[in-house]
Coordinates of C-alpha atoms in Angstrom, one line a residue:
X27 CA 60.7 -91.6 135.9
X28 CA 57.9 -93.8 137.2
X29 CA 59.3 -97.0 136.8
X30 CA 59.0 -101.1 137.1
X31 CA 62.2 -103.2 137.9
X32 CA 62.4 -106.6 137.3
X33 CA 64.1 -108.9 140.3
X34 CA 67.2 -109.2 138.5
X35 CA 67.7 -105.1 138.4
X36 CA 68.1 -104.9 134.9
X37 CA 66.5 -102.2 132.8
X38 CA 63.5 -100.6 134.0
X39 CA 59.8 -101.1 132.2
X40 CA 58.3 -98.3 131.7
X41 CA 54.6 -98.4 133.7
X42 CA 51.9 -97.1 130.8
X43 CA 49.0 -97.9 132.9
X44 CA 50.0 -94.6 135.1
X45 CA 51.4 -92.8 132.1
X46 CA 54.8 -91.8 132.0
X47 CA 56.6 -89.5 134.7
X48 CA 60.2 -88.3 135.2
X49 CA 61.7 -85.8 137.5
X50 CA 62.2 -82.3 136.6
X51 CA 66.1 -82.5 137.4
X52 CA 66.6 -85.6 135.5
X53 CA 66.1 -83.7 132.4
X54 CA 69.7 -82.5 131.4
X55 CA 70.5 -79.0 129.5
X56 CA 68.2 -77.3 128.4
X57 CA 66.9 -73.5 126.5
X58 CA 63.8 -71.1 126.9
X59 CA 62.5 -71.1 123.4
X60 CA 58.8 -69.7 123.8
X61 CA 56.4 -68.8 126.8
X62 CA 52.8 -67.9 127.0
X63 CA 50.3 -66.6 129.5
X64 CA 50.4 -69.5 131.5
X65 CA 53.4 -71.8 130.2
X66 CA 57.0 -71.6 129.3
X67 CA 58.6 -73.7 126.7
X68 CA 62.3 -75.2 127.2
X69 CA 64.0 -77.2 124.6
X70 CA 65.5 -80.1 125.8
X71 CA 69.1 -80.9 124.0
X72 CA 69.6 -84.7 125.3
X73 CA 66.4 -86.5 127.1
X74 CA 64.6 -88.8 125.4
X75 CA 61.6 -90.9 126.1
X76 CA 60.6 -94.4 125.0
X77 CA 59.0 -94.9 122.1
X78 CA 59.1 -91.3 120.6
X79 CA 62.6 -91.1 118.8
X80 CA 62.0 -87.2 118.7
X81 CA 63.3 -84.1 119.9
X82 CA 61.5 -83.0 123.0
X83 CA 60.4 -79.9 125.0
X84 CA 59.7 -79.0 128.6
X85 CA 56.3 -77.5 129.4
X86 CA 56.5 -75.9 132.5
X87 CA 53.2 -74.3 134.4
X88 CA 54.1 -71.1 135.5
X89 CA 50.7 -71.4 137.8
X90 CA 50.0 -74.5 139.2
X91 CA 47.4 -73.5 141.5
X92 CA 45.3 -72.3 138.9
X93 CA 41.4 -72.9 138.7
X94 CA 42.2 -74.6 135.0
X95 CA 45.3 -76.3 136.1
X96 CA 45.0 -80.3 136.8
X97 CA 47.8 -82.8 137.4
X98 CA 45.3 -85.6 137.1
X99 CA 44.0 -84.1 133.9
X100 CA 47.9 -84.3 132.4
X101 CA 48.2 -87.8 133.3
X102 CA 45.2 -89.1 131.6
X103 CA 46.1 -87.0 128.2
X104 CA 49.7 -89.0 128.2
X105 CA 47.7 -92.5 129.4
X106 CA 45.5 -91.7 126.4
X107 CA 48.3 -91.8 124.0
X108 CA 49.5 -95.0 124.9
X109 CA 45.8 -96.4 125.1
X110 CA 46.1 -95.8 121.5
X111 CA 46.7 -98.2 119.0
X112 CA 49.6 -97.6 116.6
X113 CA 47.8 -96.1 113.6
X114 CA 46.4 -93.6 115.8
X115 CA 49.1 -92.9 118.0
X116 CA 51.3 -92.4 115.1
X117 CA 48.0 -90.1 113.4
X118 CA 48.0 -88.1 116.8
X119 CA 51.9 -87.6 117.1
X120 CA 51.8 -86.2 113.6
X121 CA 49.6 -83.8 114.4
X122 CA 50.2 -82.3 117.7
X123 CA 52.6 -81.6 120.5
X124 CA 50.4 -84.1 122.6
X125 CA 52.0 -85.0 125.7
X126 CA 54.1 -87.9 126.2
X127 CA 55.2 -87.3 130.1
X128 CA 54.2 -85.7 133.3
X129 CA 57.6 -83.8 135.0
X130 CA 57.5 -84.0 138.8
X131 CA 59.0 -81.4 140.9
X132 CA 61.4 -81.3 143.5
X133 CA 58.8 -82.0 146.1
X134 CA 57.0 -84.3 143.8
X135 CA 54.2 -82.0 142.8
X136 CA 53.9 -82.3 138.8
X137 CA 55.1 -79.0 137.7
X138 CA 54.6 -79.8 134.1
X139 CA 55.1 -81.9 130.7
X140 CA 57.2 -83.1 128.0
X141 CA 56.0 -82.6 124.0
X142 CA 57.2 -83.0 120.8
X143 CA 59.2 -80.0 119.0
X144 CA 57.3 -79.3 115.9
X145 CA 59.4 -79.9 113.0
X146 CA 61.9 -77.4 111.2
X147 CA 58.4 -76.4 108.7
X148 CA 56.5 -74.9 111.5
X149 CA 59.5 -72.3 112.3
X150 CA 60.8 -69.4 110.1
X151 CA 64.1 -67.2 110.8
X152 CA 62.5 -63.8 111.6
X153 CA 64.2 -60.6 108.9
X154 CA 64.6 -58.7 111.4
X155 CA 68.4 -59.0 113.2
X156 CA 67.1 -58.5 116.8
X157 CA 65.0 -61.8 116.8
X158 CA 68.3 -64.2 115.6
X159 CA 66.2 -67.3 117.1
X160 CA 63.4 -69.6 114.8
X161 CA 60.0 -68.1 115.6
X162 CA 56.9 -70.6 115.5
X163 CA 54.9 -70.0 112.1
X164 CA 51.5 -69.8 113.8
X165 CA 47.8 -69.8 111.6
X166 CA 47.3 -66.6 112.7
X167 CA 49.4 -65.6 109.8
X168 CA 46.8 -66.7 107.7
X169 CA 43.9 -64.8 109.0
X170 CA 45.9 -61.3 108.7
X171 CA 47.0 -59.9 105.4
X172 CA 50.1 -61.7 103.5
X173 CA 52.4 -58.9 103.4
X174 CA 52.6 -58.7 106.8
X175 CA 53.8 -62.3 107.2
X176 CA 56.6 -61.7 104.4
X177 CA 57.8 -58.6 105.8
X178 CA 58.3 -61.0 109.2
X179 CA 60.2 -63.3 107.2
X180 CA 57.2 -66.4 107.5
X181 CA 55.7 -68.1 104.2
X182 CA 53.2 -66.6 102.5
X183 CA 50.2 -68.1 101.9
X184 CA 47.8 -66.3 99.3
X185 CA 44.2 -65.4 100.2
X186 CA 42.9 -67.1 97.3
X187 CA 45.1 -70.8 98.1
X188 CA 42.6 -72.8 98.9
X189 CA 44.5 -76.0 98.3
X190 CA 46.7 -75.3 101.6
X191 CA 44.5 -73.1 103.5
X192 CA 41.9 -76.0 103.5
X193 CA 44.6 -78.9 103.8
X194 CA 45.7 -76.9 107.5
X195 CA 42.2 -77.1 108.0
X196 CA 41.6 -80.6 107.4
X197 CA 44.9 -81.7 109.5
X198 CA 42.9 -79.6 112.8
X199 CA 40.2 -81.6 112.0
X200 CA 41.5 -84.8 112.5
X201 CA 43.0 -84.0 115.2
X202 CA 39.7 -82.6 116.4
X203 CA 37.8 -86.1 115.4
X204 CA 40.4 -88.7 117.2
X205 CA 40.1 -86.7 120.8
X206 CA 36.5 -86.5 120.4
X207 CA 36.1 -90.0 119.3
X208 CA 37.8 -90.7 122.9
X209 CA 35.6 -88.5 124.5
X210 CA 38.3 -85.4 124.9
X211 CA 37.9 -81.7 124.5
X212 CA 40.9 -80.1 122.9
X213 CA 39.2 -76.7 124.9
X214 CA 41.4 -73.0 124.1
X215 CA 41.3 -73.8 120.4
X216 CA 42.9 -70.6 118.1
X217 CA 44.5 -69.2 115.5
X218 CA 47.5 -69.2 117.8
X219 CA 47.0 -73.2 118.9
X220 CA 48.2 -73.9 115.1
X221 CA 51.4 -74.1 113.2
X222 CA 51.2 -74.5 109.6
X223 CA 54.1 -75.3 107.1
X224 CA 54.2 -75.0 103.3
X225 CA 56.0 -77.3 100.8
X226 CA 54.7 -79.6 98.2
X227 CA 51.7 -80.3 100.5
X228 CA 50.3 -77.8 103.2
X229 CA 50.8 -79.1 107.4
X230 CA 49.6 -78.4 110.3
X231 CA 50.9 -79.0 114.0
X232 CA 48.9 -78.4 117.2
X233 CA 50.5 -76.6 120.3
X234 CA 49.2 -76.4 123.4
X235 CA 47.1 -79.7 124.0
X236 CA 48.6 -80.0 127.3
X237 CA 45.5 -77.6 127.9
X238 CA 43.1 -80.7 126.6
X239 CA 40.8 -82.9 128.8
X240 CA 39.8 -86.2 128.8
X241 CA 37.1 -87.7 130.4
X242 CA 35.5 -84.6 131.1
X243 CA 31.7 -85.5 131.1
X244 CA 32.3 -88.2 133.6
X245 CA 35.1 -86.6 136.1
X246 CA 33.4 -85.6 139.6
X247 CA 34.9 -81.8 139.1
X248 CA 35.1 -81.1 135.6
X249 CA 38.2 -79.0 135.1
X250 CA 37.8 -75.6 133.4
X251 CA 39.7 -74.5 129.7
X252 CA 40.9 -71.4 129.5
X253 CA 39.7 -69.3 126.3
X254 CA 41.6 -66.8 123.9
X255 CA 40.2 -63.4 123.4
X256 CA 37.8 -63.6 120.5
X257 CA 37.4 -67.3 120.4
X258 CA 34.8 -68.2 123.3
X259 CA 31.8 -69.7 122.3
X260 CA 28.3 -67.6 123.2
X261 CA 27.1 -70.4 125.6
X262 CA 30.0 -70.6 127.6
X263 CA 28.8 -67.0 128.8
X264 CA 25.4 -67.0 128.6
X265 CA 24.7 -66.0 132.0
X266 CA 27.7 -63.3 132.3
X267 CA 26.7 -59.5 132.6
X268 CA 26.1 -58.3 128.9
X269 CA 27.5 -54.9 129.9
X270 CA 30.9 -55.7 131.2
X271 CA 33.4 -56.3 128.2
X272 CA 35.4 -58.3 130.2
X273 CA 33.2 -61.3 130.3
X274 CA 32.0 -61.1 126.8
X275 CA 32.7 -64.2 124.2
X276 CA 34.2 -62.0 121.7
X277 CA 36.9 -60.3 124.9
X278 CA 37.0 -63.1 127.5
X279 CA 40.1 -65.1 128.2
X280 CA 38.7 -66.6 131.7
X281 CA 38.8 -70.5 131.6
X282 CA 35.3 -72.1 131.7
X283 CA 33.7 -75.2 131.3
X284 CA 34.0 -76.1 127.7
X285 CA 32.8 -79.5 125.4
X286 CA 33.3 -81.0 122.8
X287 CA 30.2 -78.6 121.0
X288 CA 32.3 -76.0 122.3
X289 CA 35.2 -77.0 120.2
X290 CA 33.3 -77.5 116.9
X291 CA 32.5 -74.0 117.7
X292 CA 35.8 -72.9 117.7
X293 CA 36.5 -74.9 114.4
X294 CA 34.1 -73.4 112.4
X295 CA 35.6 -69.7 113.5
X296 CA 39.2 -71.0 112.4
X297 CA 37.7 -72.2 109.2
X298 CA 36.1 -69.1 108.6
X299 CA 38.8 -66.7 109.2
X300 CA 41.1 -69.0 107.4
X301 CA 39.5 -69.5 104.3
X302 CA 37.9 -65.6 104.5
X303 CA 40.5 -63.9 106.1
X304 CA 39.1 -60.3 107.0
X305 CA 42.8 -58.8 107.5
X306 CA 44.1 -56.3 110.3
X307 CA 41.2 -55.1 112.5
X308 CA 38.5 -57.5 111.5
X309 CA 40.7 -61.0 113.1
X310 CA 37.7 -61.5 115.4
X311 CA 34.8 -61.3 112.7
X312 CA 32.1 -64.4 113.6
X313 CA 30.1 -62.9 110.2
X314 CA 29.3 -66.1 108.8
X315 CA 28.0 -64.4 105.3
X316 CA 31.8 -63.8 104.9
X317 CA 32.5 -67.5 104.0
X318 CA 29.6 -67.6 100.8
X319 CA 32.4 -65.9 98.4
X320 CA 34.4 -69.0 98.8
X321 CA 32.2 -72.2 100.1
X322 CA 29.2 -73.4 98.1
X323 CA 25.9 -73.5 99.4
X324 CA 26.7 -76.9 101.6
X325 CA 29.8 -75.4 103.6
X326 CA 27.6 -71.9 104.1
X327 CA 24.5 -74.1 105.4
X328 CA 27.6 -75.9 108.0
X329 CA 29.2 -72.5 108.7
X330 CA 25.4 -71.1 109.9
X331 CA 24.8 -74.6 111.4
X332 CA 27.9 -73.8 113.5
X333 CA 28.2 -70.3 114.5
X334 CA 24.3 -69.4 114.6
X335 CA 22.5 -72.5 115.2
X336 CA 22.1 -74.9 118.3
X337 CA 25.2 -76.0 119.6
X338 CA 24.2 -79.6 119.9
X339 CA 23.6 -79.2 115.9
X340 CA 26.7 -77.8 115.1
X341 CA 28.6 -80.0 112.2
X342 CA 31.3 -81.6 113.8
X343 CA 35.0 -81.9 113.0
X344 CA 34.9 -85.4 110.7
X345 CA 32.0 -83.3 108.6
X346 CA 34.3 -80.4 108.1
X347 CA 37.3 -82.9 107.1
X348 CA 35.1 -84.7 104.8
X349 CA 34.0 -81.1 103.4
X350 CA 37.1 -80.0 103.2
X351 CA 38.4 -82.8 101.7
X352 CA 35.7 -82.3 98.4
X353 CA 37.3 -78.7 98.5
X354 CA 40.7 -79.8 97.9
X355 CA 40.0 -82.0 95.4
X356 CA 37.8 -79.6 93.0
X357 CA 41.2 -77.7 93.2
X358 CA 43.4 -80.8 92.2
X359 CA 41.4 -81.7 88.7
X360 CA 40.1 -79.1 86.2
X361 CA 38.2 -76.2 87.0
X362 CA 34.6 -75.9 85.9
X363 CA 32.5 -72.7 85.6
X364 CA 28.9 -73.6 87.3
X365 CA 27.3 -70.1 85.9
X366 CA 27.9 -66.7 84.2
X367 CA 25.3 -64.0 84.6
X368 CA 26.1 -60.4 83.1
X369 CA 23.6 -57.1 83.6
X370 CA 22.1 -55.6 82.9
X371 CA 22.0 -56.9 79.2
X372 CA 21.3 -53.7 77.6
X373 CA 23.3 -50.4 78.7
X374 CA 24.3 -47.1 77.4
X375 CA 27.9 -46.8 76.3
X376 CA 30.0 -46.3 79.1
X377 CA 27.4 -47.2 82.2
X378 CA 28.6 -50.4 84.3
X379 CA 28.2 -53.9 83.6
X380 CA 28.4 -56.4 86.7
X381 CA 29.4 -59.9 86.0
X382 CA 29.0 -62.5 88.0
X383 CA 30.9 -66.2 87.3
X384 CA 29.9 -69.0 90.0
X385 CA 33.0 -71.9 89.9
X386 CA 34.8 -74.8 91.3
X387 CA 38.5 -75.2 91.3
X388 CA 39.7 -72.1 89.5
X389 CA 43.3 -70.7 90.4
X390 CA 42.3 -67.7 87.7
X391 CA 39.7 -66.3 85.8
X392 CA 40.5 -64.3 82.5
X393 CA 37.5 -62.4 80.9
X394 CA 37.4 -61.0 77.7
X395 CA 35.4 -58.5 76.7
X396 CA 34.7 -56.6 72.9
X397 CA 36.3 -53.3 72.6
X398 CA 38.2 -53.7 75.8
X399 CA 41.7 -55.2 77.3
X400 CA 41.4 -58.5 79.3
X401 CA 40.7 -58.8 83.1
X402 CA 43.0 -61.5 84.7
X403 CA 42.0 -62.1 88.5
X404 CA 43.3 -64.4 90.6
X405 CA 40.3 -66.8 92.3
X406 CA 39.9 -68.1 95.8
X407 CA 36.9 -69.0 96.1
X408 CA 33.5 -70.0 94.3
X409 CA 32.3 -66.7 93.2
X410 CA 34.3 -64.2 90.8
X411 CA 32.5 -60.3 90.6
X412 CA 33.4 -57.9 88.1
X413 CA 32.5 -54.6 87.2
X414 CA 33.6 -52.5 84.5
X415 CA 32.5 -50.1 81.7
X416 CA 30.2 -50.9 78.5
X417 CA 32.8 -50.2 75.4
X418 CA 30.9 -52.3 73.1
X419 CA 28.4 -54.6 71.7
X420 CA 28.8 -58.4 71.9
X421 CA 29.0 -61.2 74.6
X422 CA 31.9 -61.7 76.8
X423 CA 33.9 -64.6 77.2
X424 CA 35.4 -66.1 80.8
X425 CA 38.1 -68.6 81.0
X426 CA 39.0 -70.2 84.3
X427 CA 42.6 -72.5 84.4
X428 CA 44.1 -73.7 87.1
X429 CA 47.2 -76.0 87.0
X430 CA 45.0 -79.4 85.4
X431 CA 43.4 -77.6 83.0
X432 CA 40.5 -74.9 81.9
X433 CA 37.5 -74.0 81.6
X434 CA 35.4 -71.8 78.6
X435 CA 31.7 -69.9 79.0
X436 CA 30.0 -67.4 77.2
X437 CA 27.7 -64.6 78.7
X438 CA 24.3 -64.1 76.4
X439 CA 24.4 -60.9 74.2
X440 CA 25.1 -57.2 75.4
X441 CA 23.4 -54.8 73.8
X442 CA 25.7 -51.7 74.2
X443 CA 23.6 -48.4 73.0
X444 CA 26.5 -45.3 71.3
X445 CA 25.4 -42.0 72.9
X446 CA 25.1 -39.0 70.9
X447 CA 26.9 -36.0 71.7
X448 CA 26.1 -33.7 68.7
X449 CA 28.2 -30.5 69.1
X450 CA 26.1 -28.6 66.8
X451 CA 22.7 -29.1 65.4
X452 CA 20.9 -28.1 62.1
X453 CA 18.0 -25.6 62.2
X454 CA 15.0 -24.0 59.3
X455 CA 15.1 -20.6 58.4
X456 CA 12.9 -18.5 59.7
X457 CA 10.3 -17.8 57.3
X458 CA 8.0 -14.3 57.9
X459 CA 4.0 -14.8 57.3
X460 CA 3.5 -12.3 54.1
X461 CA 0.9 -11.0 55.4
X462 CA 2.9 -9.3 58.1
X463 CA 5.1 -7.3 55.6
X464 CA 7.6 -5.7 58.0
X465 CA 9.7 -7.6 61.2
X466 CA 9.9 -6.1 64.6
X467 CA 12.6 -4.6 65.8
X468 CA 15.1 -7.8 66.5
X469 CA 17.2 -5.9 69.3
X470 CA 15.8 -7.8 72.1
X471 CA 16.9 -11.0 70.9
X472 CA 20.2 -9.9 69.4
X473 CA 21.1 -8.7 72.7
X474 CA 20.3 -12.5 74.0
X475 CA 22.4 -13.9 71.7
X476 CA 25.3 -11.5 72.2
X477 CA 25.0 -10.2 68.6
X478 CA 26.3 -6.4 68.0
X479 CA 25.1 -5.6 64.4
X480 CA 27.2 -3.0 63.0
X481 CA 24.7 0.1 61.8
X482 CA 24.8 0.6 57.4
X483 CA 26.8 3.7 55.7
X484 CA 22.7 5.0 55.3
X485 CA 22.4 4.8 59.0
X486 CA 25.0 6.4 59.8
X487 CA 24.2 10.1 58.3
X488 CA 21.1 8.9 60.4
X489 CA 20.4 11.1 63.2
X490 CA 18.6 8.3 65.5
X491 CA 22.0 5.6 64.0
X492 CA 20.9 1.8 64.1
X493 CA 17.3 2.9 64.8
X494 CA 17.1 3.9 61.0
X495 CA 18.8 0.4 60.0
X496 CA 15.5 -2.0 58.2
X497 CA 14.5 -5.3 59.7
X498 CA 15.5 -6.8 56.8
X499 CA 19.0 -5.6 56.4
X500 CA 19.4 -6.6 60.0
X501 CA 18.1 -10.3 59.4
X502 CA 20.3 -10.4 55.9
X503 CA 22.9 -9.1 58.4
X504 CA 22.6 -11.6 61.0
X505 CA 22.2 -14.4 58.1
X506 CA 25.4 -13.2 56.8
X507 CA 27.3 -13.7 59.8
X508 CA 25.7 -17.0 61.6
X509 CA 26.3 -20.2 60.0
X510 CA 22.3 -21.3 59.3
X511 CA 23.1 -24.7 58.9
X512 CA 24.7 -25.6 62.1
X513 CA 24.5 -23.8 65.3
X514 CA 25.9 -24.7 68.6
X515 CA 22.9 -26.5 70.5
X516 CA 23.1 -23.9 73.4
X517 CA 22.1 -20.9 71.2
X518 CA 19.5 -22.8 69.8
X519 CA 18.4 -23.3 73.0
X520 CA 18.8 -19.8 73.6
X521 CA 17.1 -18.7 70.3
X522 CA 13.8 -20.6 71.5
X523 CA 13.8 -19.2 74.7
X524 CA 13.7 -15.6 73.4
X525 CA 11.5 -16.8 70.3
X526 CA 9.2 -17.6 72.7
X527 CA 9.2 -14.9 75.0
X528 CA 9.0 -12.4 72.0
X529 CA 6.0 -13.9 71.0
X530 CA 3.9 -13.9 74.3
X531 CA 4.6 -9.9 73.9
X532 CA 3.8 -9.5 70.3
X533 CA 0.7 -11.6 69.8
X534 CA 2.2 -14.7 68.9
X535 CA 4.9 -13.4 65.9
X536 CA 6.8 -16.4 66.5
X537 CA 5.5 -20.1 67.6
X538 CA 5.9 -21.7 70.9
X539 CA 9.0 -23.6 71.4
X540 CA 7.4 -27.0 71.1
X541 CA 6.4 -25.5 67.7
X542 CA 9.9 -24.5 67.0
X543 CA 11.7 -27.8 68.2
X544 CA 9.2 -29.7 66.1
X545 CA 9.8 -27.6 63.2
X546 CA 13.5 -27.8 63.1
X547 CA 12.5 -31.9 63.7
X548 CA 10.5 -31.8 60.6
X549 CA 13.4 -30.1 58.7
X550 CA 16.5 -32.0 59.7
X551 CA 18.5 -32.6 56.8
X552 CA 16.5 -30.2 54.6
X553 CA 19.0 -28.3 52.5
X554 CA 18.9 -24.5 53.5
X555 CA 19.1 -21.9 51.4
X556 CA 21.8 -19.6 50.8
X557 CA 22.0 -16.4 53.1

């Protein structure tokens, strides 16, 4: 440890100018308890450092020649702590692993640093028996689905809380405000940089800030970040080849020159797939429309502001926690419903119906509709759709609740239209001109309808049969045996078809079938005669 002596050789002062140093052997027992593309992470069982009463871990490089690896860096990012005064220091040691040492190797090259351990919330005990050891609970579990983090054994945060999604959120931007405030860049910000823990209040924990710069605008060779696949921000590769996948934002993990716009980049895509997660496949989604489900129209102006706009515009993290902050707070008091809108307002029985409820700090929604059960959905965000079937007349009533209370609207009126589905349908009887005195021979349109009329005892003896039979007896016939007051709709159909087709071939006997549609109109309910 880099230390001061007084003359007498009595306890050593620790030097905070330099920041903090101590030799890798110094450091006691120790156990491997994570390790990362370019670090491993030891738990230290017995070392200690001044002023941070905490356990501690070992950070150890695996590459120290690396282009983004700087000692010098390291040792201004523990100096900065102590140049803190204590609200902040105690702010920034609540919030991440920040470092609070630089180790030293055997040959007095620094080969790493000592951190915080996150506390017992930020860990879960894996279900499955091969992983015995506490796994870190990492934000990434709340861009994929749910079940997949209670299968693991983590806490389960639900898409729709927005009272601890946006508290994680808030605590990353804090974090996010104090280093930029003292001109830092926290750099290979991710949904893997984050450990969040659930209780009667949502926390976060950043990992990895011994990745962080400070001073990086001034330093003669500004030192490069790495990047996580899917995180980069578009400028930081403006000028690489478009074609090779390798160095595009959305695959990269090269370091790069990054700033402090680069990290409000990166915020806004945590807070997007946080709040909107898109689930398995779509992690990497930088579709800012996603987030106007669930922000009003101030976070969606931010969110375009940040991932589509000029980088020097971008909100920056004390916006988002003062955003965030409104957020949480709509959640904590009762909800209110902004707007309802239902259409179209006049439908057919069973067509759809879309409704659309715009509101603020809903945990539910419950709508209730005429003729229909309840719809109970759970909310998490500002927007609620529905769609469903037209049963019935009436307006339709949405309650939002949440915990401090509820909300009541009603939609206007639906007008909901009864179809008609008539299985059989009345018709006139045919009536023969008197002038005509006989009917044609019928056997045309019997033989449309399927009708086999039996020939009389007369015809019979005849020696031409049913050719003997008289139009009238086959019409009394055929009366006899159809119902004349109801047919099925297809034969009447049927009926007209052939009516019409008999009389283009015998000089118009029988009208046109707009004639003989509108006559049975003009006859509906007319009482027939008997047959």
């Amino acid at each position: 440890m880099s230390e001061e002596s007084d003359e007498q050789g009595q306890q050593p002062v620790v030097s905070r100018g330099a920041g903090i140093r101590v030799r890798g052997v110094d450091l006691g027992a120790r156990s491997l308890i994570g390790s990362g593309a370019a670090t491993e992470v030891h738990r230290l069982e017995a070392f200690t450092v001044p002023g941070h009463p905490g356990g501690l871990a070992l950070v150890n490089i695996r590459d120290t020649n690396a282009t983004h690896w700087d000692s010098a860096a390291l040792s201004r990012l523990v100096a900065l702590r102590w140049a803190l005064d204590a609200r902040e220091r105690a702010l920034l040691d609540g919030l991440a692993a920040w470092p609070l040492a630089v180790v030293e190797g055997e040959d007095g090259d620094v080969v790493g640093c000592l951190v915080p351990l996150a506390a017992h919330p930020f860990y879960y005990l894996p279900a499955e028996e091969k992983n015995p050891g506490k796994v870190p609970q990492q934000v990434k579990g709340l861009v994929t689905a749910p079940k997949r983090a209670r299968r693991a054994g983590a806490a389960a945060v639900g898409e729709r809380d927005l009272v601890a999604r946006s508290t994680v959120l808030a605590r990353v931007c804090l974090l996010l405000d104090l280093l930029h405030r003292h001109e830092g860049v926290y750099g290979d910000l991710s949904d893997r940089s984050v450990l969040f823990g659930v209780g009667d209040v949502a926390e976060a924990f950043v990992v990895g800030c011994e990745g962080a710069v400070v001073g990086q605008a001034a330093a003669d060779e500004p030192v490069p970040q790495r990047n996580s696949a899917g995180w980069a921000a578009p400028e930081t590769f403006e000028n690489a080849d478009a074609d090779d996948p390798k160095t595009e934002p959305s695959m990269s993990r090269a370091p790069s020159l990054q700033t402090a716009a680069t990290d409000r980049y990166k915020l806004a895509l945590l807070i997007l797939r946080v709040l909107a997660p898109a689930g398995d496949g779509l992690e990497r989604s930088r579709d800012a429309d996603r987030i106007r489900s669930v922000l009003d129209e101030t976070g969606q102006r931010m969110m375009r502001d940040a991932l589509e706009g000029d980088p020097d515009a971008r909100p920056g993290a004390a916006d988002w926690y003062q955003y965030l902050r409104g957020v949480i707070v709509e959640s904590l008091t009762a909800p209110s419903i902004r707007s309802v809108v239902v259409s179209p307002a006049l439908v057919a029985e069973g067509d759809e119906l879309r409704l659309e409820v715009e509101l603020s700090g809903a945990r539910q929604l419950t709508i209730e509709m005429p003729g229909r059960a309840d719809i109970t959905r759970e909310v998490g965000g500002r927007i609620v759709t529905e769609r469903f079937t037209a049963r019935q007349t009436g307006r339709i009533r949405v309650r939002a609740t949440n915990a401090h209370g509820e909300d009541v609207a009603l939609t206007d009126q639906v007008r909901v239209l009864p179809v008609p589905t008539p299985a059989r349908i009345a018709i006139a009887t045919l009536e023969v001109p008197a002038e005509l005195g006989v009917l044609p021979d019928l056997a045309s349109l019997e033989a449309a309808l399927g009708i086999s009329t039996p020939p009389s005892s007369a015809a019979a003896d005849s020696p031409d049969g049913a050719a003997s039979v008289s139009p009238f007896d086959r019409v009394a016939d055929l009366r006899a045996r159809l119902d004349a007051d109801a047919l099925p709709l297809r034969d009447v159909l049927q009926i007209g078809l052939e009516a019409e087709r008999v009389s283009r071939e015998r000089d118009r006997l029988f009208p046109s079938f707009e004639a003989f549609l509108g006559e049975i109109t003009s006859r509906k309910g007319a009482k027939q005669p008997d047959a």
